[in-house]
Amino acid sequence: MSDKAHQVCINPDCRATYSLDEIIFSCSKCKSLLDIVYDWDRLAVPRSLEFFEHRWGTKGRTAAGRLDFSGIWRFRELLPFVPEDSIVTIGEGRTQLEQNDPLARHIGMKPGKLFLQYEGLNPSGSFKDNGMTAAFSLAKRLGRTRVACASTGNTSASLAMFAHKSDPPMQGIVFIGSGKIAYGKLSQALDYGALTLQIEGDFDACLRRVLQASDRLGLYLMNSVNPYRLEGQKAIMYRVLEARDWEVPDWIIVPGGNLGNCSAFGKAFRELHDLGLIKRIPRLAIINATGANTLYQLVTKDGLRWNGGRYDRATISGLYAAMDESHYLPHTIASAIEISRPVNLPKALRAIDIMNGLVREVSDDVILEHKALVGKYGFGCEPASAASVAGAHMLFDEKVISPGETVVCILTGHVLKDPDATVMYHMGVDMKHATPPPQVTPTGACSNSPKRVPDDLEAICAALGEK
Ligand SMILES: *Cc1c(COP(=O)(O)O)cnc(C)c1O
Ligand SMILES: [Zn+2]
């Protein structure tokens, strides 16, 4: 199988090729990112997307039934880099696309036009499971037994879960810094038994050290420079299409952090289109938080474009030098996208090119407002996820999205990942440090704080609107 897929440098002036067996996370000639590229002519590709429907009913103890049950591997012909008996799957990717009319109405859109893709419904509570199942499968095939990442967030939660659920189990190793940590996520890494190293340094230090340690000790690296993770994340788009009876929407809107997800979406649609499985490619909107807006700066402000892979590297190094000079640190309540040097930046530029995409930024206040709306009208999400809905709202107000268009917002993580942010928004205080809770009036338009009532039935009934 491996001679029908390769790792290929994305730089058009290099295009160095590496076999799948080579453990390498950037081109050894030019340092660019790598892609997984398939020799589709020699692979069995379904002639239409309807092909995948026959797998819906299967859940079984058989090997094929296990793969059909997964929302990633039921599309295995579209990510054929690993033999079926190496696949590590725990039933990830069984997520849901919801048509949400109340939310559509709230932001001025017509009913039937706004859809929410709940990736928080994955086993570890975020979309990261889509990519982990793919990268773990390759790790298993290569006989790796120790896997590592630097993350204080959903990557470490997902890695820790897949490590102990693999057969045989692998050792999950998580490097965390001494910065801020959402307890929902850290608690998962600890509970799932990952060996957690708290480094006396920030996230950048962790990433640097995990790269060095992986090199020296042969740990298999699971940060999103790992191109197999993006192969798995393509399936999010397959499921969006599947839920719409294979009808392509007009817009895909996604928060942008390290830019792996949007990159995977671009690759998914490029391949589907080239294979003749779809006729049209949707547009892409990537939403940054204002406090971590590197992509917005580069693309929307500075006009940086993919340009066939010959993008203007000086624009990027200029921005990074200015950030260094001012000791810039990203800062946003949406911790999952609090990233200033996104590793997948070139691939994101390519995705913007493929999908006629654009980039916007939204403030933390607007993010929290839209998070509360997703909670009020849907199943909720974590702060970073709500950036997509805030972005949809903004683009609709700007008339970039027109009323007749269909919009899919990716909700990347579960509402319980970061309960502190939710409680802070609704109650206006950090409850963990408030004893007794002070009576404050939160200022958010959607705040829903508890009413204080004496321990008295009459007062309780009065508070409930009865005489
Ligand atoms: C990782 C993550 C993101 C950012 O995704 P990228 O692929 O890094 O852009 C957004 N939201 C949540 C909840 C995440 O866990
Ligand atoms: Zn190269």
Short mmCIF file of C-alpha atoms and ligand atoms in Angstrom, two decimals:
data_model
loop_
_atom_site.label_atom_id
_atom_site.label_comp_id
_atom_site.label_asym_id
_atom_site.label_seq_id
_atom_site.Cartn_x
_atom_site.Cartn_y
_atom_site.Cartn_z
CA MET A 1 0.00 0.00 0.00
CA SER A 2 2.73 2.43 0.91
CA ASP A 3 3.98 2.79 -2.67
CA LYS A 4 0.62 4.37 -3.58
CA ALA A 5 1.03 7.23 -1.10
CA HIS A 6 3.99 9.42 -0.29
CA GLN A 7 4.99 12.34 1.86
CA VAL A 8 5.66 15.25 -0.46
CA CYS A 9 7.12 18.68 0.27
CA ILE A 10 4.48 21.38 -0.38
CA ASN A 11 7.08 23.80 -1.80
CA PRO A 12 6.55 23.79 -5.61
CA ASP A 13 10.23 24.54 -6.18
CA CYS A 14 11.27 21.49 -4.17
CA ARG A 15 8.59 18.75 -4.19
CA ALA A 16 10.98 16.33 -2.46
CA THR A 17 9.29 13.00 -1.87
CA TYR A 18 9.62 10.74 1.17
CA SER A 19 8.18 7.32 1.82
CA LEU A 20 5.51 6.90 4.49
CA ASP A 21 7.99 4.94 6.62
CA GLU A 22 10.22 7.94 7.09
CA ILE A 23 9.57 9.70 10.38
CA ILE A 24 10.04 13.29 9.35
CA PHE A 25 7.92 16.36 10.02
CA SER A 26 9.39 18.87 7.61
CA CYS A 27 11.23 18.61 4.33
CA SER A 28 14.89 17.82 5.01
CA LYS A 29 15.90 19.83 1.93
CA CYS A 30 13.93 23.07 2.39
CA LYS A 31 12.17 22.78 5.81
CA SER A 32 8.69 23.20 4.28
CA LEU A 33 5.65 21.28 5.51
CA LEU A 34 4.84 17.85 4.10
CA ASP A 35 1.63 16.57 2.54
CA ILE A 36 0.35 13.05 2.10
CA VAL A 37 -0.10 12.61 -1.65
CA TYR A 38 -1.88 9.63 -3.20
CA ASP A 39 -1.48 7.91 -6.50
CA TRP A 40 -5.25 7.82 -7.01
CA ASP A 41 -5.05 6.08 -10.39
CA ARG A 42 -3.66 3.01 -8.70
CA LEU A 43 -6.10 3.06 -5.79
CA ALA A 44 -9.71 1.95 -5.63
CA VAL A 45 -11.66 5.19 -5.37
CA PRO A 46 -15.46 5.09 -5.24
CA ARG A 47 -17.15 6.64 -8.24
CA SER A 48 -19.64 8.59 -6.17
CA LEU A 49 -19.95 9.67 -2.57
CA GLU A 50 -23.19 7.66 -2.21
CA PHE A 51 -20.91 4.62 -2.11
CA PHE A 52 -20.21 5.33 1.56
CA GLU A 53 -23.85 5.07 2.58
CA HIS A 54 -23.84 1.27 2.66
CA ARG A 55 -21.65 1.51 5.75
CA TRP A 56 -24.11 3.48 7.85
CA GLY A 57 -25.86 0.48 9.33
CA THR A 58 -22.73 -1.43 10.29
CA LYS A 59 -21.46 -1.66 13.77
CA GLY A 60 -19.86 -4.89 14.52
CA ARG A 61 -17.18 -6.93 16.08
CA THR A 62 -15.79 -7.65 12.64
CA ALA A 63 -12.77 -5.66 11.53
CA ALA A 64 -14.71 -3.92 8.77
CA GLY A 65 -17.61 -3.16 11.11
CA ARG A 66 -15.24 -1.37 13.50
CA LEU A 67 -13.99 0.79 10.66
CA ASP A 68 -17.47 1.50 9.32
CA PHE A 69 -18.53 2.67 12.78
CA SER A 70 -15.83 5.37 12.78
CA GLY A 71 -16.73 8.71 11.21
CA ILE A 72 -13.21 8.82 9.79
CA TRP A 73 -12.56 5.27 8.57
CA ARG A 74 -15.94 4.77 6.96
CA PHE A 75 -14.31 7.03 4.34
CA ARG A 76 -11.09 5.00 4.33
CA GLU A 77 -10.79 5.00 0.53
CA LEU A 78 -10.21 8.78 0.77
CA LEU A 79 -7.29 8.51 3.20
CA PRO A 80 -5.60 5.28 2.11
CA PHE A 81 -2.21 5.64 3.78
CA VAL A 82 -2.38 2.73 6.19
CA PRO A 83 -3.39 -0.93 5.97
CA GLU A 84 -6.69 -1.68 7.66
CA ASP A 85 -5.17 -3.93 10.32
CA SER A 86 -3.03 -1.04 11.62
CA ILE A 87 -5.94 1.32 12.16
CA VAL A 88 -6.39 2.56 15.74
CA THR A 89 -10.04 3.48 16.17
CA ILE A 90 -12.30 3.95 19.18
CA GLY A 91 -15.47 5.06 17.43
CA GLU A 92 -14.41 8.68 16.90
CA GLY A 93 -16.08 11.07 14.49
CA ARG A 94 -19.69 10.14 15.23
CA THR A 95 -20.65 13.78 15.25
CA GLN A 96 -23.66 15.69 14.13
CA LEU A 97 -24.65 18.47 11.76
CA GLU A 98 -27.54 20.46 13.19
CA GLN A 99 -29.71 22.86 11.26
CA ASN A 100 -30.18 25.61 13.83
CA ASP A 101 -33.02 27.95 12.84
CA PRO A 102 -33.36 29.91 16.12
CA LEU A 103 -29.69 30.88 15.95
CA ALA A 104 -30.02 31.70 12.25
CA ARG A 105 -32.96 33.98 13.02
CA HIS A 106 -31.07 35.65 15.85
CA ILE A 107 -28.25 36.71 13.55
CA GLY A 108 -30.63 37.73 10.78
CA MET A 109 -30.25 34.71 8.53
CA LYS A 110 -33.11 32.78 7.00
CA PRO A 111 -34.23 29.47 8.52
CA GLY A 112 -32.69 26.47 6.80
CA LYS A 113 -29.43 28.27 6.02
CA LEU A 114 -27.30 27.89 9.14
CA PHE A 115 -25.79 24.56 10.22
CA LEU A 116 -23.61 23.71 13.20
CA GLN A 117 -21.15 20.82 13.01
CA TYR A 118 -20.69 19.58 16.60
CA GLU A 119 -17.18 18.19 16.76
CA GLY A 120 -17.36 18.42 20.57
CA LEU A 121 -19.33 15.16 20.38
CA ASN A 122 -16.11 13.23 19.76
CA PRO A 123 -14.97 10.82 22.52
CA SER A 124 -12.44 13.28 23.98
CA GLY A 125 -14.74 16.25 23.36
CA SER A 126 -13.03 17.98 20.45
CA PHE A 127 -12.34 17.63 16.73
CA LYS A 128 -8.75 16.60 17.54
CA ASP A 129 -9.90 12.94 17.68
CA ASN A 130 -10.40 13.03 13.90
CA GLY A 131 -6.69 13.59 13.45
CA MET A 132 -5.42 11.49 16.35
CA THR A 133 -6.98 8.28 15.05
CA ALA A 134 -5.10 8.81 11.79
CA ALA A 135 -1.73 9.69 13.34
CA PHE A 136 -2.00 6.84 15.87
CA SER A 137 -2.70 4.42 13.05
CA LEU A 138 0.53 5.40 11.37
CA ALA A 139 2.39 5.26 14.71
CA LYS A 140 1.12 1.72 15.18
CA ARG A 141 2.15 0.71 11.69
CA LEU A 142 5.64 2.04 12.31
CA GLY A 143 5.81 0.18 15.61
CA ARG A 144 6.03 3.31 17.75
CA THR A 145 5.18 2.78 21.40
CA ARG A 146 5.64 6.28 22.81
CA VAL A 147 3.79 9.31 21.47
CA ALA A 148 4.21 12.91 22.57
CA CYS A 149 2.87 16.41 22.08
CA ALA A 150 3.19 19.89 23.53
CA SER A 151 -0.23 21.23 24.42
CA THR A 152 -2.22 22.47 27.34
CA GLY A 153 -5.39 21.70 25.52
CA ASN A 154 -7.40 19.41 23.38
CA THR A 155 -4.45 17.85 21.58
CA SER A 156 -3.10 16.45 24.84
CA ALA A 157 -6.56 15.26 25.92
CA SER A 158 -7.05 13.43 22.65
CA LEU A 159 -3.51 12.01 22.58
CA ALA A 160 -3.80 10.76 26.14
CA MET A 161 -7.07 9.00 25.38
CA PHE A 162 -5.92 7.33 22.17
CA ALA A 163 -2.65 6.24 23.81
CA HIS A 164 -4.31 4.18 26.49
CA LYS A 165 -7.09 2.93 24.21
CA SER A 166 -4.65 1.67 21.57
CA ASP A 167 -4.08 -2.07 21.31
CA PRO A 168 -1.47 -2.63 22.62
CA PRO A 169 -1.49 0.60 24.65
CA MET A 170 1.13 3.23 23.92
CA GLN A 171 2.67 5.63 26.37
CA GLY A 172 1.19 9.11 25.99
CA ILE A 173 3.54 11.94 26.91
CA VAL A 174 2.30 15.50 27.28
CA PHE A 175 4.49 18.60 27.69
CA ILE A 176 2.65 21.46 29.37
CA GLY A 177 3.99 24.89 30.15
CA SER A 178 3.38 27.05 33.17
CA GLY A 179 0.89 29.32 31.40
CA LYS A 180 -2.88 29.21 31.66
CA ILE A 181 -4.63 25.88 31.43
CA ALA A 182 -8.30 25.05 30.91
CA TYR A 183 -8.97 22.49 33.62
CA GLY A 184 -11.43 20.52 31.52
CA LYS A 185 -8.60 19.67 29.15
CA LEU A 186 -5.76 19.19 31.63
CA SER A 187 -7.97 16.95 33.74
CA GLN A 188 -8.42 14.64 30.78
CA ALA A 189 -4.68 14.24 30.16
CA LEU A 190 -4.19 13.39 33.85
CA ASP A 191 -7.19 11.08 34.10
CA TYR A 192 -6.27 9.18 30.93
CA GLY A 193 -2.88 8.47 32.46
CA ALA A 194 -0.56 10.48 30.25
CA LEU A 195 2.93 11.06 31.56
CA THR A 196 2.67 14.83 31.97
CA LEU A 197 5.78 16.99 32.14
CA GLN A 198 5.24 20.52 33.34
CA ILE A 199 8.07 22.52 31.83
CA GLU A 200 9.16 25.76 33.45
CA GLY A 201 8.49 27.78 30.33
CA ASP A 202 5.76 28.82 27.92
CA PHE A 203 4.13 26.91 25.06
CA ASP A 204 6.90 27.76 22.60
CA ALA A 205 9.45 26.31 25.01
CA CYS A 206 7.37 23.13 25.32
CA LEU A 207 7.13 22.71 21.58
CA ARG A 208 10.86 23.23 21.15
CA ARG A 209 11.63 20.67 23.86
CA VAL A 210 9.18 18.06 22.67
CA LEU A 211 10.76 18.26 19.20
CA GLN A 212 14.23 17.78 20.67
CA ALA A 213 13.15 14.98 22.98
CA SER A 214 11.28 13.22 20.17
CA ASP A 215 14.38 13.38 18.07
CA ARG A 216 16.64 11.98 20.71
CA LEU A 217 14.33 9.38 22.24
CA GLY A 218 12.31 8.34 19.21
CA LEU A 219 9.00 9.58 20.60
CA TYR A 220 6.40 9.89 17.85
CA LEU A 221 5.31 13.52 17.56
CA MET A 222 1.58 14.28 17.53
CA ASN A 223 1.50 18.07 17.15
CA SER A 224 -0.27 19.27 14.02
CA VAL A 225 2.93 19.45 11.94
CA ASN A 226 2.19 15.73 11.73
CA PRO A 227 0.54 15.52 8.28
CA TYR A 228 -1.42 12.36 9.10
CA ARG A 229 -3.50 14.30 11.59
CA LEU A 230 -4.73 16.51 8.77
CA GLU A 231 -5.63 13.42 6.72
CA GLY A 232 -8.01 12.38 9.50
CA GLN A 233 -9.44 15.88 9.82
CA LYS A 234 -10.52 15.81 6.15
CA ALA A 235 -13.31 13.53 7.33
CA ILE A 236 -15.04 16.42 9.10
CA MET A 237 -15.85 17.75 5.64
CA TYR A 238 -16.94 14.32 4.38
CA ARG A 239 -19.42 14.12 7.23
CA VAL A 240 -20.75 17.62 6.58
CA LEU A 241 -21.45 16.58 2.99
CA GLU A 242 -22.89 13.25 4.11
CA ALA A 243 -25.31 14.97 6.49
CA ARG A 244 -26.49 17.16 3.61
CA ASP A 245 -27.07 14.23 1.24
CA TRP A 246 -23.79 15.14 -0.49
CA GLU A 247 -24.94 18.63 -1.34
CA VAL A 248 -22.06 21.10 -1.06
CA PRO A 249 -22.81 24.13 1.19
CA ASP A 250 -21.81 27.66 0.20
CA TRP A 251 -19.62 28.40 3.21
CA ILE A 252 -17.47 26.53 5.72
CA ILE A 253 -16.53 28.68 8.72
CA VAL A 254 -13.88 27.55 11.18
CA PRO A 255 -11.81 29.08 13.99
CA GLY A 256 -8.10 29.42 13.17
CA GLY A 257 -5.39 28.51 15.69
CA ASN A 258 -2.46 26.45 14.43
CA LEU A 259 -4.44 26.28 11.16
CA GLY A 260 -4.45 22.50 10.81
CA ASN A 261 -8.19 22.18 10.49
CA CYS A 262 -8.71 24.74 7.74
CA SER A 263 -5.71 23.25 5.90
CA ALA A 264 -7.27 19.80 6.07
CA PHE A 265 -10.56 21.17 4.73
CA GLY A 266 -8.84 22.74 1.74
CA LYS A 267 -7.07 19.46 0.95
CA ALA A 268 -10.30 17.50 1.32
CA PHE A 269 -12.16 19.65 -1.18
CA ARG A 270 -9.26 19.82 -3.63
CA GLU A 271 -9.12 16.01 -3.69
CA LEU A 272 -12.88 15.49 -3.88
CA HIS A 273 -13.07 17.92 -6.77
CA ASP A 274 -10.09 16.43 -8.61
CA LEU A 275 -11.58 12.96 -8.18
CA GLY A 276 -14.85 14.16 -9.70
CA LEU A 277 -16.78 13.39 -6.51
CA ILE A 278 -18.07 16.97 -6.13
CA LYS A 279 -18.73 19.61 -8.77
CA ARG A 280 -18.28 22.72 -6.67
CA ILE A 281 -16.02 23.79 -3.80
CA PRO A 282 -17.51 25.83 -0.94
CA ARG A 283 -15.96 29.07 0.28
CA LEU A 284 -13.89 29.09 3.46
CA ALA A 285 -13.87 31.65 6.25
CA ILE A 286 -11.17 31.33 8.91
CA ILE A 287 -11.84 33.28 12.08
CA ASN A 288 -9.06 34.52 14.36
CA ALA A 289 -9.49 36.00 17.81
CA THR A 290 -8.44 39.65 17.85
CA GLY A 291 -5.82 38.83 20.47
CA ALA A 292 -4.19 36.14 18.30
CA ASN A 293 -4.73 37.41 14.79
CA THR A 294 -1.59 36.51 12.83
CA LEU A 295 -3.47 35.07 9.85
CA TYR A 296 -5.83 38.04 9.77
CA GLN A 297 -2.87 40.43 9.78
CA LEU A 298 -1.08 38.60 7.00
CA VAL A 299 -3.99 37.80 4.70
CA THR A 300 -6.59 40.49 5.26
CA LYS A 301 -4.34 43.40 6.20
CA ASP A 302 -1.14 42.64 4.28
CA GLY A 303 -2.73 40.82 1.33
CA LEU A 304 -0.54 37.70 1.61
CA ARG A 305 -1.58 34.99 -0.88
CA TRP A 306 -0.53 31.39 -1.61
CA ASN A 307 0.62 32.38 -5.09
CA GLY A 308 1.14 28.82 -6.26
CA GLY A 309 3.34 28.13 -3.24
CA ARG A 310 5.62 31.09 -3.94
CA TYR A 311 4.05 33.23 -1.22
CA ASP A 312 5.91 36.26 0.03
CA ARG A 313 7.98 34.92 2.91
CA ALA A 314 9.29 38.40 3.75
CA THR A 315 5.80 39.53 4.78
CA ILE A 316 5.70 36.73 7.34
CA SER A 317 9.21 37.20 8.68
CA GLY A 318 8.57 40.94 8.89
CA LEU A 319 5.49 40.41 11.08
CA TYR A 320 7.28 37.87 13.27
CA ALA A 321 10.25 40.19 13.72
CA ALA A 322 7.90 43.00 14.77
CA MET A 323 6.20 40.63 17.21
CA ASP A 324 9.56 39.70 18.71
CA GLU A 325 10.58 43.32 18.97
CA SER A 326 7.47 44.29 20.91
CA HIS A 327 7.57 41.06 22.98
CA TYR A 328 4.11 40.31 21.64
CA LEU A 329 2.19 37.54 23.37
CA PRO A 330 -1.19 36.42 22.06
CA HIS A 331 -4.03 36.83 24.48
CA THR A 332 -7.62 35.62 24.15
CA ILE A 333 -10.29 33.90 26.24
CA ALA A 334 -10.42 31.37 23.39
CA SER A 335 -7.33 29.53 24.63
CA ALA A 336 -7.48 26.87 21.88
CA ILE A 337 -6.67 29.52 19.29
CA GLU A 338 -4.28 31.61 21.39
CA ILE A 339 -1.41 31.10 18.95
CA SER A 340 0.77 33.71 17.29
CA ARG A 341 2.97 31.58 14.98
CA PRO A 342 0.63 29.05 13.41
CA VAL A 343 2.65 26.05 12.20
CA ASN A 344 0.35 25.27 9.30
CA LEU A 345 0.31 28.82 7.91
CA PRO A 346 1.46 27.90 4.36
CA LYS A 347 -1.13 25.13 4.11
CA ALA A 348 -3.79 27.57 5.31
CA LEU A 349 -2.82 29.99 2.53
CA ARG A 350 -3.22 27.10 0.11
CA ALA A 351 -6.66 26.25 1.55
CA ILE A 352 -7.73 29.89 1.15
CA ASP A 353 -6.63 29.66 -2.47
CA ILE A 354 -8.48 26.38 -3.12
CA MET A 355 -11.68 27.51 -1.40
CA ASN A 356 -11.75 31.19 -2.38
CA GLY A 357 -11.41 31.89 1.31
CA LEU A 358 -11.08 34.89 3.56
CA VAL A 359 -10.07 35.69 7.12
CA ARG A 360 -11.76 37.76 9.82
CA GLU A 361 -11.02 38.56 13.46
CA VAL A 362 -13.53 38.74 16.30
CA SER A 363 -13.07 40.15 19.82
CA ASP A 364 -13.35 38.11 23.00
CA ASP A 365 -16.61 39.88 23.94
CA VAL A 366 -18.15 38.92 20.63
CA ILE A 367 -16.85 35.37 20.98
CA LEU A 368 -18.42 35.00 24.42
CA GLU A 369 -21.72 36.49 23.23
CA HIS A 370 -21.90 33.94 20.43
CA LYS A 371 -20.81 31.13 22.70
CA ALA A 372 -23.80 31.94 24.91
CA LEU A 373 -26.05 31.92 21.83
CA VAL A 374 -24.79 28.47 20.80
CA GLY A 375 -25.60 27.38 24.34
CA LYS A 376 -29.01 29.03 24.38
CA TYR A 377 -30.11 27.64 21.02
CA GLY A 378 -27.95 24.53 20.68
CA PHE A 379 -25.75 22.13 22.68
CA GLY A 380 -23.07 24.67 23.55
CA CYS A 381 -19.39 24.85 22.71
CA GLU A 382 -16.09 26.09 24.12
CA PRO A 383 -15.00 29.70 23.52
CA ALA A 384 -12.71 29.07 20.50
CA SER A 385 -15.50 27.21 18.70
CA ALA A 386 -17.87 30.16 18.96
CA ALA A 387 -15.51 32.25 16.87
CA SER A 388 -16.98 30.46 13.84
CA VAL A 389 -20.53 31.56 14.64
CA ALA A 390 -19.34 35.08 15.48
CA GLY A 391 -17.59 35.08 12.10
CA ALA A 392 -20.74 33.95 10.30
CA HIS A 393 -22.64 36.78 11.96
CA MET A 394 -20.02 39.32 10.95
CA LEU A 395 -19.85 38.13 7.35
CA PHE A 396 -23.62 38.15 7.09
CA ASP A 397 -23.73 41.74 8.41
CA GLU A 398 -21.01 42.67 5.92
CA LYS A 399 -23.19 41.12 3.18
CA VAL A 400 -20.26 38.92 2.19
CA ILE A 401 -22.59 36.03 2.95
CA SER A 402 -25.84 36.61 1.11
CA PRO A 403 -29.25 35.59 2.47
CA GLY A 404 -29.67 32.73 0.01
CA GLU A 405 -26.41 31.03 0.99
CA THR A 406 -25.94 27.96 3.16
CA VAL A 407 -23.43 28.25 5.99
CA VAL A 408 -21.76 25.51 8.05
CA CYS A 409 -19.97 26.60 11.24
CA ILE A 410 -17.56 24.10 12.76
CA LEU A 411 -17.96 23.86 16.54
CA THR A 412 -14.56 22.49 17.43
CA GLY A 413 -14.91 21.68 21.14
CA HIS A 414 -17.44 20.71 23.80
CA VAL A 415 -19.04 23.25 26.16
CA LEU A 416 -17.62 21.42 29.23
CA LYS A 417 -14.00 21.88 28.14
CA ASP A 418 -13.77 25.29 29.72
CA PRO A 419 -16.58 25.75 32.28
CA ASP A 420 -14.69 28.60 33.96
CA ALA A 421 -15.15 30.78 30.88
CA THR A 422 -18.87 30.00 30.84
CA VAL A 423 -19.45 30.69 34.51
CA MET A 424 -17.41 33.89 34.32
CA TYR A 425 -19.55 35.10 31.44
CA HIS A 426 -22.92 34.32 33.01
CA MET A 427 -22.10 35.31 36.58
CA GLY A 428 -19.52 38.00 36.08
CA VAL A 429 -17.19 36.46 38.66
CA ASP A 430 -14.72 33.67 39.00
CA MET A 431 -16.79 31.42 41.28
CA LYS A 432 -13.81 29.32 42.33
CA HIS A 433 -12.41 32.28 44.21
CA ALA A 434 -15.65 33.90 45.37
CA THR A 435 -16.93 32.80 48.80
CA PRO A 436 -19.71 33.62 49.31
CA PRO A 437 -20.71 34.51 45.76
CA PRO A 438 -21.01 38.27 45.49
CA GLN A 439 -24.09 39.69 43.83
CA VAL A 440 -22.84 41.20 40.61
CA THR A 441 -24.60 42.13 37.43
CA PRO A 442 -22.91 40.57 34.43
CA THR A 443 -22.88 42.82 31.44
CA GLY A 444 -23.07 40.31 28.57
CA ALA A 445 -26.27 40.54 26.50
CA CYS A 446 -26.93 36.81 26.91
CA SER A 447 -25.83 36.49 30.54
CA ASN A 448 -27.98 34.14 32.54
CA SER A 449 -26.97 34.46 36.18
CA PRO A 450 -28.73 32.74 39.08
CA LYS A 451 -31.15 34.83 41.11
CA ARG A 452 -30.36 35.11 44.81
CA VAL A 453 -33.31 34.03 46.91
CA PRO A 454 -33.73 33.66 50.68
CA ASP A 455 -34.39 30.19 52.08
CA ASP A 456 -38.13 30.88 52.14
CA LEU A 457 -40.96 29.29 50.11
CA GLU A 458 -42.87 32.56 49.60
CA ALA A 459 -39.77 34.27 48.28
CA ILE A 460 -38.98 31.29 46.03
CA CYS A 461 -42.51 31.28 44.57
CA ALA A 462 -42.30 35.04 44.04
CA ALA A 463 -39.00 34.57 42.24
CA LEU A 464 -40.71 31.97 40.03
CA GLY A 465 -43.39 34.50 39.12
CA GLU A 466 -46.21 33.14 41.35
CA LYS A 467 -48.01 35.16 43.98
C1 LIG B 1 -7.16 22.94 18.29
C2 LIG B 1 -8.42 23.73 18.38
C3 LIG B 1 -8.70 24.80 17.53
C4 LIG B 1 -7.71 25.29 16.53
O1 LIG B 1 -7.60 24.44 15.43
P1 LIG B 1 -6.36 24.58 14.44
O2 LIG B 1 -6.44 23.38 13.59
O3 LIG B 1 -5.14 24.57 15.32
O4 LIG B 1 -6.53 25.86 13.73
C5 LIG B 1 -9.91 25.43 17.62
N1 LIG B 1 -10.83 25.06 18.54
C6 LIG B 1 -10.59 24.03 19.40
C7 LIG B 1 -11.63 23.69 20.40
C8 LIG B 1 -9.39 23.33 19.34
O5 LIG B 1 -9.17 22.34 20.19
ZN ZN B 2 11.24 20.78 0.30
#
